[in-house]
mmCIF file of C-alpha atoms and ligand atoms in Angstrom:
data_model
loop_
_atom_site.group_PDB
_atom_site.id
_atom_site.type_symbol
_atom_site.label_atom_id
_atom_site.label_comp_id
_atom_site.label_asym_id
_atom_site.label_seq_id
_atom_site.Cartn_x
_atom_site.Cartn_y
_atom_site.Cartn_z
ATOM 1 C CA MET A 479 0.113 0.099 -0.071
ATOM 2 C CA ASN A 480 1.239 3.615 -0.821
ATOM 3 C CA VAL A 481 0.825 6.089 2.008
ATOM 4 C CA PRO A 482 1.224 9.723 0.722
ATOM 5 C CA PHE A 483 3.091 12.321 2.644
ATOM 6 C CA LEU A 484 0.264 14.438 2.726
ATOM 7 C CA ASP A 485 -3.280 14.015 1.201
ATOM 8 C CA LEU A 486 -5.598 17.095 0.813
ATOM 9 C CA ARG A 487 -8.067 15.489 -1.182
ATOM 10 C CA ALA A 488 -9.376 13.332 1.812
ATOM 11 C CA GLN A 489 -9.330 16.644 3.979
ATOM 12 C CA HIS A 490 -11.595 18.362 1.702
ATOM 13 C CA ASP A 491 -13.799 15.642 0.047
ATOM 14 C CA PRO A 492 -16.298 16.185 3.147
ATOM 15 C CA LEU A 493 -15.957 19.803 3.142
ATOM 16 C CA ARG A 494 -16.453 20.383 -0.942
ATOM 17 C CA GLY A 495 -19.964 20.986 -0.769
ATOM 18 C CA GLU A 496 -19.758 23.819 2.019
ATOM 19 C CA ILE A 497 -16.732 25.296 0.800
ATOM 20 C CA MET A 498 -18.231 25.578 -2.743
ATOM 21 C CA ALA A 499 -21.228 27.452 -1.552
ATOM 22 C CA ALA A 500 -19.013 29.987 -0.163
ATOM 23 C CA VAL A 501 -16.821 30.441 -2.766
ATOM 24 C CA GLN A 502 -19.977 30.929 -4.634
ATOM 25 C CA GLU A 503 -20.912 33.645 -2.496
ATOM 26 C CA VAL A 504 -17.491 35.565 -2.533
ATOM 27 C CA ILE A 505 -18.324 35.616 -6.600
ATOM 28 C CA ASP A 506 -21.620 36.903 -6.194
ATOM 29 C CA ARG A 507 -20.823 39.714 -4.276
ATOM 30 C CA SER A 508 -17.409 40.330 -6.079
ATOM 31 C CA ALA A 509 -15.648 40.247 -2.555
ATOM 32 C CA PHE A 510 -12.149 39.298 -3.823
ATOM 33 C CA ALA A 511 -9.740 41.176 -2.410
ATOM 34 C CA GLY A 512 -9.869 41.784 1.255
ATOM 35 C CA GLY A 513 -13.715 42.880 2.165
ATOM 36 C CA PRO A 514 -16.155 41.061 4.299
ATOM 37 C CA PHE A 515 -15.185 37.444 4.091
ATOM 38 C CA VAL A 516 -11.686 38.475 5.106
ATOM 39 C CA ALA A 517 -13.046 40.612 8.236
ATOM 40 C CA LYS A 518 -15.507 37.616 9.386
ATOM 41 C CA PHE A 519 -12.338 35.190 9.241
ATOM 42 C CA GLU A 520 -10.295 37.543 11.002
ATOM 43 C CA GLU A 521 -12.870 37.798 13.814
ATOM 44 C CA ASP A 522 -13.069 34.127 14.214
ATOM 45 C CA PHE A 523 -9.087 33.608 13.987
ATOM 46 C CA ALA A 524 -8.366 36.267 16.635
ATOM 47 C CA ALA A 525 -10.831 34.402 18.902
ATOM 48 C CA TYR A 526 -9.320 31.177 18.266
ATOM 49 C CA CYS A 527 -5.889 32.256 19.022
ATOM 50 C CA GLN A 528 -7.058 34.183 22.222
ATOM 51 C CA THR A 529 -5.973 37.589 20.884
ATOM 52 C CA ARG A 530 -8.105 40.739 20.387
ATOM 53 C CA PHE A 531 -7.069 41.250 16.933
ATOM 54 C CA ALA A 532 -6.051 39.266 13.403
ATOM 55 C CA VAL A 533 -4.998 40.956 10.001
ATOM 56 C CA GLY A 534 -5.131 38.627 7.123
ATOM 57 C CA VAL A 535 -2.634 38.677 4.796
ATOM 58 C CA GLY A 536 -1.238 37.328 1.513
ATOM 59 C CA ASN A 537 0.808 34.396 2.962
ATOM 60 C CA GLY A 538 2.948 33.670 6.054
ATOM 61 C CA THR A 539 6.100 35.542 4.725
ATOM 62 C CA ASP A 540 3.842 38.716 4.466
ATOM 63 C CA ALA A 541 2.646 37.878 7.944
ATOM 64 C CA LEU A 542 6.323 38.206 9.241
ATOM 65 C CA TRP A 543 7.662 40.995 7.357
ATOM 66 C CA LEU A 544 4.721 43.202 7.972
ATOM 67 C CA ALA A 545 4.994 42.565 11.646
ATOM 68 C CA LEU A 546 8.506 43.361 11.746
ATOM 69 C CA LEU A 547 8.166 46.422 9.472
ATOM 70 C CA GLY A 548 4.974 47.632 12.024
ATOM 71 C CA LEU A 549 7.178 47.295 14.745
ATOM 72 C CA GLY A 550 9.602 49.864 13.013
ATOM 73 C CA ILE A 551 12.361 47.356 12.678
ATOM 74 C CA GLY A 552 14.847 48.233 9.851
ATOM 75 C CA SER A 553 18.234 49.071 8.378
ATOM 76 C CA GLY A 554 20.730 48.649 11.099
ATOM 77 C CA ASP A 555 18.999 46.384 13.272
ATOM 78 C CA GLU A 556 19.508 42.982 14.561
ATOM 79 C CA VAL A 557 16.556 40.399 14.727
ATOM 80 C CA ILE A 558 17.270 36.731 16.770
ATOM 81 C CA THR A 559 16.149 33.610 15.464
ATOM 82 C CA VAL A 560 16.912 29.998 14.606
ATOM 83 C CA PRO A 561 18.870 28.341 11.899
ATOM 84 C CA SER A 562 16.232 25.335 11.911
ATOM 85 C CA THR A 563 13.172 26.775 10.233
ATOM 86 C CA PHE A 564 11.782 27.516 6.681
ATOM 87 C CA MET A 565 13.741 30.164 4.822
ATOM 88 C CA ALA A 566 10.764 32.702 4.930
ATOM 89 C CA THR A 567 11.733 33.594 8.484
ATOM 90 C CA ALA A 568 15.234 34.984 7.903
ATOM 91 C CA GLU A 569 13.991 36.355 4.612
ATOM 92 C CA ALA A 570 11.253 38.546 6.112
ATOM 93 C CA ILE A 571 14.231 39.939 8.604
ATOM 94 C CA SER A 572 16.367 40.441 5.354
ATOM 95 C CA HIS A 573 13.579 42.140 3.205
ATOM 96 C CA CYS A 574 13.070 44.615 6.069
ATOM 97 C CA GLY A 575 16.573 45.824 6.048
ATOM 98 C CA ALA A 576 17.496 44.243 9.254
ATOM 99 C CA LYS A 577 20.116 41.507 10.143
ATOM 100 C CA PRO A 578 19.295 37.777 11.024
ATOM 101 C CA VAL A 579 21.214 36.777 13.927
ATOM 102 C CA PHE A 580 21.065 32.726 14.700
ATOM 103 C CA VAL A 581 20.890 31.088 18.029
ATOM 104 C CA ASP A 582 21.059 27.282 18.067
ATOM 105 C CA ILE A 583 18.155 25.152 19.032
ATOM 106 C CA HIS A 584 17.279 22.930 22.198
ATOM 107 C CA GLU A 585 18.405 19.337 21.379
ATOM 108 C CA ARG A 586 14.580 18.210 22.694
ATOM 109 C CA THR A 587 12.335 20.794 21.520
ATOM 110 C CA PHE A 588 14.118 21.811 18.123
ATOM 111 C CA THR A 589 13.200 25.192 19.002
ATOM 112 C CA LEU A 590 15.108 28.037 20.069
ATOM 113 C CA ASP A 591 17.100 27.496 23.015
ATOM 114 C CA PRO A 592 16.576 29.952 25.863
ATOM 115 C CA ALA A 593 19.656 29.111 27.319
ATOM 116 C CA ARG A 594 21.821 30.509 24.105
ATOM 117 C CA LEU A 595 19.497 33.435 23.488
ATOM 118 C CA GLU A 596 21.003 36.199 25.796
ATOM 119 C CA ARG A 597 24.791 35.667 24.333
ATOM 120 C CA ALA A 598 23.524 36.529 21.027
ATOM 121 C CA ILE A 599 21.879 39.915 21.950
ATOM 122 C CA THR A 600 23.855 43.072 21.203
ATOM 123 C CA PRO A 601 22.724 46.859 21.338
ATOM 124 C CA ARG A 602 21.502 46.381 17.709
ATOM 125 C CA THR A 603 19.139 43.600 18.730
ATOM 126 C CA LYS A 604 15.451 44.747 18.299
ATOM 127 C CA ALA A 605 13.394 41.724 18.224
ATOM 128 C CA VAL A 606 13.467 37.768 18.702
ATOM 129 C CA ILE A 607 11.528 35.087 16.674
ATOM 130 C CA PRO A 608 11.117 32.090 18.117
ATOM 131 C CA VAL A 609 9.795 29.463 15.627
ATOM 132 C CA HIS A 610 7.522 26.790 16.684
ATOM 133 C CA LEU A 611 8.960 24.313 14.601
ATOM 134 C CA PHE A 612 6.842 20.940 13.518
ATOM 135 C CA GLY A 613 3.785 22.434 15.428
ATOM 136 C CA GLN A 614 5.521 22.454 18.885
ATOM 137 C CA MET A 615 5.540 25.669 20.840
ATOM 138 C CA ALA A 616 9.163 27.068 21.764
ATOM 139 C CA ASP A 617 9.593 27.525 25.507
ATOM 140 C CA MET A 618 8.444 30.897 25.788
ATOM 141 C CA ASP A 619 8.425 31.984 29.416
ATOM 142 C CA PRO A 620 12.160 32.197 29.357
ATOM 143 C CA ILE A 621 12.339 33.710 26.179
ATOM 144 C CA MET A 622 9.792 36.553 27.198
ATOM 145 C CA GLU A 623 11.487 36.888 30.383
ATOM 146 C CA ILE A 624 14.773 37.681 28.558
ATOM 147 C CA ALA A 625 13.191 39.770 25.618
ATOM 148 C CA LYS A 626 11.437 41.690 28.418
ATOM 149 C CA ARG A 627 14.916 42.128 30.389
ATOM 150 C CA HIS A 628 16.280 43.527 27.064
ATOM 151 C CA HIS A 629 13.686 45.696 25.588
ATOM 152 C CA LEU A 630 13.325 43.219 22.676
ATOM 153 C CA HIS A 631 9.930 42.447 20.720
ATOM 154 C CA VAL A 632 9.136 38.900 20.501
ATOM 155 C CA ILE A 633 7.395 38.020 16.945
ATOM 156 C CA GLU A 634 6.108 34.123 17.209
ATOM 157 C CA ASP A 635 6.625 32.442 13.695
ATOM 158 C CA ALA A 636 3.409 30.339 14.272
ATOM 159 C CA CYS A 637 3.461 29.270 10.427
ATOM 160 C CA GLN A 638 3.700 25.760 11.780
ATOM 161 C CA ALA A 639 1.698 25.696 14.965
ATOM 162 C CA HIS A 640 -2.022 26.713 14.269
ATOM 163 C CA GLY A 641 -3.757 25.933 17.838
ATOM 164 C CA ALA A 642 -0.670 24.549 19.390
ATOM 165 C CA GLU A 643 -0.473 25.603 23.105
ATOM 166 C CA TYR A 644 2.128 26.198 25.936
ATOM 167 C CA LYS A 645 0.868 26.042 29.348
ATOM 168 C CA GLY A 646 -2.499 26.771 27.896
ATOM 169 C CA ARG A 647 -1.744 29.566 26.024
ATOM 170 C CA LYS A 648 -2.188 29.363 22.342
ATOM 171 C CA ALA A 649 0.360 29.884 19.763
ATOM 172 C CA GLY A 650 0.808 33.486 18.675
ATOM 173 C CA SER A 651 -0.698 34.869 21.817
ATOM 174 C CA ILE A 652 2.251 35.435 23.747
ATOM 175 C CA GLY A 653 4.574 37.601 21.856
ATOM 176 C CA ILE A 654 3.789 41.188 20.710
ATOM 177 C CA ALA A 655 2.642 39.555 17.484
ATOM 178 C CA GLY A 656 1.973 35.992 15.909
ATOM 179 C CA CYS A 657 2.364 35.164 12.233
ATOM 180 C CA PHE A 658 0.623 32.421 10.537
ATOM 181 C CA SER A 659 0.558 30.897 7.099
ATOM 182 C CA PHE A 660 -2.269 29.276 5.373
ATOM 183 C CA TYR A 661 -0.389 27.540 2.851
ATOM 184 C CA PRO A 662 -2.603 24.445 1.610
ATOM 185 C CA GLY A 663 -0.710 22.207 3.418
ATOM 186 C CA LYS A 664 -0.733 23.626 6.964
ATOM 187 C CA ASN A 665 -2.918 22.349 9.800
ATOM 188 C CA LEU A 666 -4.973 25.185 8.708
ATOM 189 C CA GLY A 667 -4.720 25.517 4.906
ATOM 190 C CA ALA A 668 -6.395 27.926 2.245
ATOM 191 C CA TRP A 669 -7.461 26.820 -1.086
ATOM 192 C CA GLY A 670 -4.057 28.755 -2.292
ATOM 193 C CA GLU A 671 -1.947 31.305 -0.750
ATOM 194 C CA ALA A 672 -2.906 33.291 2.490
ATOM 195 C CA GLY A 673 -1.544 34.147 6.144
ATOM 196 C CA ALA A 674 -2.312 36.327 9.101
ATOM 197 C CA VAL A 675 -0.773 38.474 11.998
ATOM 198 C CA VAL A 676 -2.394 38.379 15.539
ATOM 199 C CA THR A 677 -1.990 40.555 18.195
ATOM 200 C CA ASN A 678 -3.432 42.178 21.515
ATOM 201 C CA ASP A 679 -1.641 45.435 20.434
ATOM 202 C CA PRO A 680 -4.379 47.648 18.940
ATOM 203 C CA ALA A 681 -1.819 49.910 17.574
ATOM 204 C CA LEU A 682 0.027 47.076 16.002
ATOM 205 C CA GLY A 683 -2.895 45.618 14.593
ATOM 206 C CA GLN A 684 -3.803 48.897 12.937
ATOM 207 C CA LYS A 685 -0.366 49.479 11.468
ATOM 208 C CA ILE A 686 -0.186 46.096 9.692
ATOM 209 C CA ARG A 687 -4.045 46.867 8.656
ATOM 210 C CA VAL A 688 -2.529 49.837 6.871
ATOM 211 C CA LEU A 689 0.622 48.451 5.719
ATOM 212 C CA ARG A 690 -0.946 45.388 4.188
ATOM 213 C CA ASP A 691 -2.937 47.917 1.997
ATOM 214 C CA HIS A 692 -0.557 50.047 0.216
ATOM 215 C CA GLY A 693 -0.454 52.335 3.412
ATOM 216 C CA GLN A 694 -3.555 53.596 2.945
ATOM 217 C CA ASP A 695 -5.841 54.416 6.020
ATOM 218 C CA LYS A 696 -8.552 56.134 3.601
ATOM 219 C CA LYS A 697 -8.590 55.120 0.023
ATOM 220 C CA TYR A 698 -5.909 57.137 -2.172
ATOM 221 C CA TYR A 699 -4.934 58.507 1.098
ATOM 222 C CA HIS A 700 -1.417 56.762 1.825
ATOM 223 C CA SER A 701 0.008 57.433 5.473
ATOM 224 C CA ASP A 702 2.652 54.963 4.865
ATOM 225 C CA ILE A 703 4.762 53.186 2.358
ATOM 226 C CA GLY A 704 3.248 50.022 2.321
ATOM 227 C CA TRP A 705 2.526 46.977 0.098
ATOM 228 C CA ASN A 706 -0.214 44.547 -1.369
ATOM 229 C CA GLY A 707 -0.370 42.267 1.224
ATOM 230 C CA ARG A 708 -4.133 41.736 1.290
ATOM 231 C CA MET A 709 -5.705 38.057 1.825
ATOM 232 C CA ASP A 710 -7.935 37.246 -0.984
ATOM 233 C CA GLY A 711 -11.917 37.044 -0.066
ATOM 234 C CA ILE A 712 -12.034 33.395 -1.482
ATOM 235 C CA GLN A 713 -9.101 32.389 1.040
ATOM 236 C CA GLY A 714 -11.084 34.219 4.197
ATOM 237 C CA ALA A 715 -14.208 32.466 3.126
ATOM 238 C CA VAL A 716 -12.394 28.996 2.713
ATOM 239 C CA LEU A 717 -10.292 29.455 5.953
ATOM 240 C CA ARG A 718 -13.523 30.342 7.955
ATOM 241 C CA ILE A 719 -15.097 26.856 7.240
ATOM 242 C CA LYS A 720 -11.889 25.012 7.799
ATOM 243 C CA LEU A 721 -11.259 26.631 11.071
ATOM 244 C CA LYS A 722 -14.149 24.610 12.331
ATOM 245 C CA GLY A 723 -12.433 21.341 11.862
ATOM 246 C CA LEU A 724 -8.949 22.512 13.331
ATOM 247 C CA ASP A 725 -9.230 21.329 16.617
ATOM 248 C CA ARG A 726 -10.549 17.953 15.435
ATOM 249 C CA GLY A 727 -7.482 17.567 12.875
ATOM 250 C CA ASN A 728 -5.094 18.564 15.397
ATOM 251 C CA ALA A 729 -6.508 16.241 18.042
ATOM 252 C CA ALA A 730 -6.114 13.058 15.090
ATOM 253 C CA ARG A 731 -2.531 14.155 14.327
ATOM 254 C CA ARG A 732 -1.786 14.067 18.175
ATOM 255 C CA ALA A 733 -3.242 10.491 17.993
ATOM 256 C CA HIS A 734 -1.536 9.781 15.280
ATOM 257 C CA ALA A 735 1.800 10.769 16.752
ATOM 258 C CA LYS A 736 0.908 8.658 19.871
ATOM 259 C CA VAL A 737 1.104 5.320 17.523
ATOM 260 C CA TYR A 738 3.976 6.549 16.052
ATOM 261 C CA ASP A 739 6.121 7.253 18.970
ATOM 262 C CA GLU A 740 4.964 3.929 20.734
ATOM 263 C CA LYS A 741 5.524 1.928 17.723
ATOM 264 C CA LEU A 742 9.054 3.235 16.435
ATOM 265 C CA ALA A 743 10.667 3.543 20.047
ATOM 266 C CA GLY A 744 13.615 1.514 20.541
ATOM 267 C CA LEU A 745 14.396 0.650 17.040
ATOM 268 C CA PRO A 746 18.030 0.933 16.272
ATOM 269 C CA GLY A 747 19.518 3.763 14.638
ATOM 270 C CA LEU A 748 16.161 5.957 15.308
ATOM 271 C CA THR A 749 15.109 8.295 17.553
ATOM 272 C CA VAL A 750 11.479 9.616 18.405
ATOM 273 C CA THR A 751 11.241 12.867 19.727
ATOM 274 C CA PRO A 752 8.595 12.942 22.552
ATOM 275 C CA PRO A 753 6.575 16.096 22.861
ATOM 276 C CA ALA A 754 7.742 18.847 25.601
ATOM 277 C CA ALA A 755 6.175 18.588 28.857
ATOM 278 C CA TYR A 756 4.976 22.567 28.993
ATOM 279 C CA GLY A 757 2.644 22.172 25.829
ATOM 280 C CA VAL A 758 0.125 20.799 23.514
ATOM 281 C CA PRO A 759 1.680 20.390 20.185
ATOM 282 C CA VAL A 760 -0.253 19.940 16.501
ATOM 283 C CA TYR A 761 2.375 18.103 14.731
ATOM 284 C CA HIS A 762 2.479 19.788 11.612
ATOM 285 C CA ILE A 763 5.409 17.531 10.797
ATOM 286 C CA TYR A 764 5.951 14.257 12.169
ATOM 287 C CA ALA A 765 9.710 14.079 12.484
ATOM 288 C CA VAL A 766 12.118 11.262 13.829
ATOM 289 C CA ARG A 767 15.682 11.180 13.712
ATOM 290 C CA VAL A 768 17.595 8.703 11.923
ATOM 291 C CA THR A 769 21.173 7.698 11.121
ATOM 292 C CA GLU A 770 21.654 6.952 7.551
ATOM 293 C CA ARG A 771 18.840 9.331 6.733
ATOM 294 C CA ASP A 772 18.999 9.592 2.896
ATOM 295 C CA ARG A 773 19.510 5.665 2.642
ATOM 296 C CA ILE A 774 16.231 5.294 4.939
ATOM 297 C CA LEU A 775 14.478 8.140 2.988
ATOM 298 C CA GLN A 776 15.265 6.569 -0.429
ATOM 299 C CA ALA A 777 14.135 3.098 0.766
ATOM 300 C CA LEU A 778 10.961 4.409 2.228
ATOM 301 C CA THR A 779 10.131 6.342 -1.021
ATOM 302 C CA GLN A 780 10.897 3.188 -3.161
ATOM 303 C CA ARG A 781 8.280 1.316 -1.305
ATOM 304 C CA GLY A 782 5.789 3.834 -1.628
ATOM 305 C CA ILE A 783 5.922 5.953 1.545
ATOM 306 C CA GLY A 784 5.957 9.614 1.267
ATOM 307 C CA CYS A 785 8.805 11.392 3.229
ATOM 308 C CA GLY A 786 10.097 14.530 3.551
ATOM 309 C CA ILE A 787 13.429 16.189 4.970
ATOM 310 C CA HIS A 788 12.465 19.441 6.953
ATOM 311 C CA TYR A 789 14.767 21.196 6.406
ATOM 312 C CA PRO A 790 18.183 19.595 4.792
ATOM 313 C CA ILE A 791 20.132 22.800 4.945
ATOM 314 C CA PRO A 792 20.021 25.244 7.845
ATOM 315 C CA ILE A 793 19.747 28.819 7.081
ATOM 316 C CA HIS A 794 23.202 29.887 8.028
ATOM 317 C CA LEU A 795 24.295 27.116 5.544
ATOM 318 C CA GLN A 796 22.334 28.402 2.547
ATOM 319 C CA GLN A 797 24.031 30.182 -0.141
ATOM 320 C CA ALA A 798 21.895 32.881 0.013
ATOM 321 C CA TYR A 799 23.203 33.518 3.486
ATOM 322 C CA ARG A 800 26.819 32.782 2.706
ATOM 323 C CA GLY A 801 27.364 36.528 3.486
ATOM 324 C CA LEU A 802 27.107 36.197 6.916
ATOM 325 C CA GLY A 803 30.312 34.326 6.940
ATOM 326 C CA LEU A 804 28.782 31.363 9.315
ATOM 327 C CA GLY A 805 30.224 27.909 8.462
ATOM 328 C CA VAL A 806 29.721 24.690 9.356
ATOM 329 C CA GLY A 807 30.028 23.894 13.304
ATOM 330 C CA SER A 808 28.382 27.622 14.232
ATOM 331 C CA PHE A 809 25.422 25.838 15.108
ATOM 332 C CA PRO A 810 25.829 22.261 15.947
ATOM 333 C CA VAL A 811 22.492 21.021 17.120
ATOM 334 C CA ALA A 812 20.624 22.577 14.067
ATOM 335 C CA GLU A 813 23.462 21.152 11.855
ATOM 336 C CA ARG A 814 23.073 17.510 13.388
ATOM 337 C CA CYS A 815 19.107 17.865 13.266
ATOM 338 C CA ALA A 816 19.463 18.593 9.502
ATOM 339 C CA ASN A 817 21.412 15.594 8.874
ATOM 340 C CA GLU A 818 18.982 13.165 10.733
ATOM 341 C CA PHE A 819 15.495 14.522 10.468
ATOM 342 C CA LEU A 820 12.846 12.475 8.542
ATOM 343 C CA SER A 821 9.294 13.585 8.229
ATOM 344 C CA LEU A 822 6.915 10.516 7.931
ATOM 345 C CA PRO A 823 3.417 10.830 6.654
ATOM 346 C CA MET A 824 1.107 13.079 8.717
ATOM 347 C CA PHE A 825 -2.553 14.458 8.219
ATOM 348 C CA PRO A 826 -5.624 13.994 9.894
ATOM 349 C CA GLU A 827 -7.269 11.559 7.489
ATOM 350 C CA LEU A 828 -4.328 8.979 7.767
ATOM 351 C CA THR A 829 -5.966 5.516 8.733
ATOM 352 C CA PRO A 830 -4.661 2.980 11.359
ATOM 353 C CA ALA A 831 -3.794 0.902 8.067
ATOM 354 C CA GLN A 832 -1.935 3.405 6.817
ATOM 355 C CA ILE A 833 -0.103 4.291 10.000
ATOM 356 C CA GLU A 834 0.648 0.157 10.389
ATOM 357 C CA THR A 835 2.139 0.293 6.638
ATOM 358 C CA VAL A 836 4.453 3.053 7.449
ATOM 359 C CA VAL A 837 5.846 1.443 10.791
ATOM 360 C CA GLN A 838 6.269 -1.852 9.053
ATOM 361 C CA GLU A 839 8.198 -0.064 6.360
ATOM 362 C CA VAL A 840 10.248 2.122 8.639
ATOM 363 C CA ARG A 841 11.109 -0.792 10.910
ATOM 364 C CA SER A 842 12.590 -2.831 7.857
ATOM 365 C CA SER A 843 14.270 0.366 6.359
ATOM 366 C CA VAL A 844 16.170 1.080 9.826
ATOM 367 C CA SER A 845 17.025 -2.245 10.901
ATOM 368 C CA ALA A 846 20.431 -2.157 9.089
ATOM 369 C CA SER A 847 21.488 1.311 10.695
ATOM 370 C CA ALA A 848 23.913 1.841 13.365
ATOM 371 C CA PRO A 849 22.420 3.369 16.515
ATOM 372 C CA LEU A 850 22.296 7.024 16.947
ATOM 373 C CA ALA A 851 24.704 8.455 19.477
ATOM 374 C CA THR A 852 22.754 8.967 22.981
ATOM 375 C CA LEU A 853 21.156 12.578 23.149
ATOM 376 C CA ALA A 854 22.766 14.979 25.940
HETATM 377 C C1 LIG B 1366 8.112 28.311 9.922
HETATM 378 C C2 LIG B 1366 7.725 29.107 8.529
HETATM 379 N N1 LIG B 1366 7.678 30.336 8.551
HETATM 380 C C3 LIG B 1366 7.213 30.801 7.374
HETATM 381 C C4 LIG B 1366 6.659 30.123 6.290
HETATM 382 C C5 LIG B 1366 6.132 31.269 5.484
HETATM 383 O O1 LIG B 1366 4.631 31.030 4.806
HETATM 384 P P1 LIG B 1366 4.356 31.020 3.373
HETATM 385 O O2 LIG B 1366 4.816 30.186 2.716
HETATM 386 O O3 LIG B 1366 2.878 31.337 3.779
HETATM 387 O O4 LIG B 1366 4.795 32.658 2.982
HETATM 388 C C6 LIG B 1366 6.190 28.768 6.485
HETATM 389 C C7 LIG B 1366 5.942 28.237 5.396
HETATM 390 O O5 LIG B 1366 6.117 27.299 4.950
HETATM 391 C C8 LIG B 1366 6.921 28.149 7.644
HETATM 392 O O6 LIG B 1366 6.964 26.796 7.665
#
């Protein structure tokens, strides 16, 4: 049996009628760019995230970039983030004119290691962007405490963490802003590109609202040099319907992860990554660490198991950032994870038979591997 990495069709089939009716309504009202369907989704999403405001934007990269711009971050500033993330986190920092400064990840959570944060702060540091990688939140209490002491803004990159929790608080609700991507494959995915910034700060929310719409606070009156970063009306309508199923989908992902964790634990050359005790993860990605990653990936792919690597090259070693002069060995945990991470099929509609097939194929693929060195 082939098992896909992701099956969006299985997710959309039961919703097809409801979503098509909503799309028809957007068409009938010609509410394509921004407009009432986006505004309604913003209201629902803010409530879901336990924040006062949500601002719908074009994608997650725009969300990060507009949040930075809205906070006045620009040329000469430094923004701290992690090397273990999707390129967009660093791109957003660079495109507002600031310099990305990296801090290694924690060995068990794969998110920003608070113990290493303070060392990276300089007089130019203006903000920290912890990334809730794979749907697990970073250890926010110590990050917020250090940021407060140094007067730094904290922007959460929650693009992989819709609905994740940290000590009962929702992803995106702890920092000054939380940034989300609704790329189709995300836990809450649009039928195209979309994103949002959530915040409790009225001034920042309003600033981002203006910036996403060419800096106009009134039609053709431009208070700021903004951008076209609006969310499509159709995406607002689709997301509003899909938001209702987000918690159910996240619970299914956690149940699947538990089965994987139990059935894959103790295999030679493979380490499962149990969730941190401080939160509730949402498993956007289910990753294990394996020695001989590339051989196992190839073996699984040949046997019809959809796998991925998130991400093969940490940001500081990407060619695009060679100008930062950060070589191999700069961030050992991130580099090691990049060599060992293997993402297995994970989506709410996975069946027990599909999970069993993945488990059996992983078992037979790793059996020839050497054991991983013990985690520190
Ligand atoms: C951690 C992270 N940050 C930012 C982004 C950017 O989001 P988008 O692709 O919607 O621009 C993504 C999306 O893949 C992501 O995973």
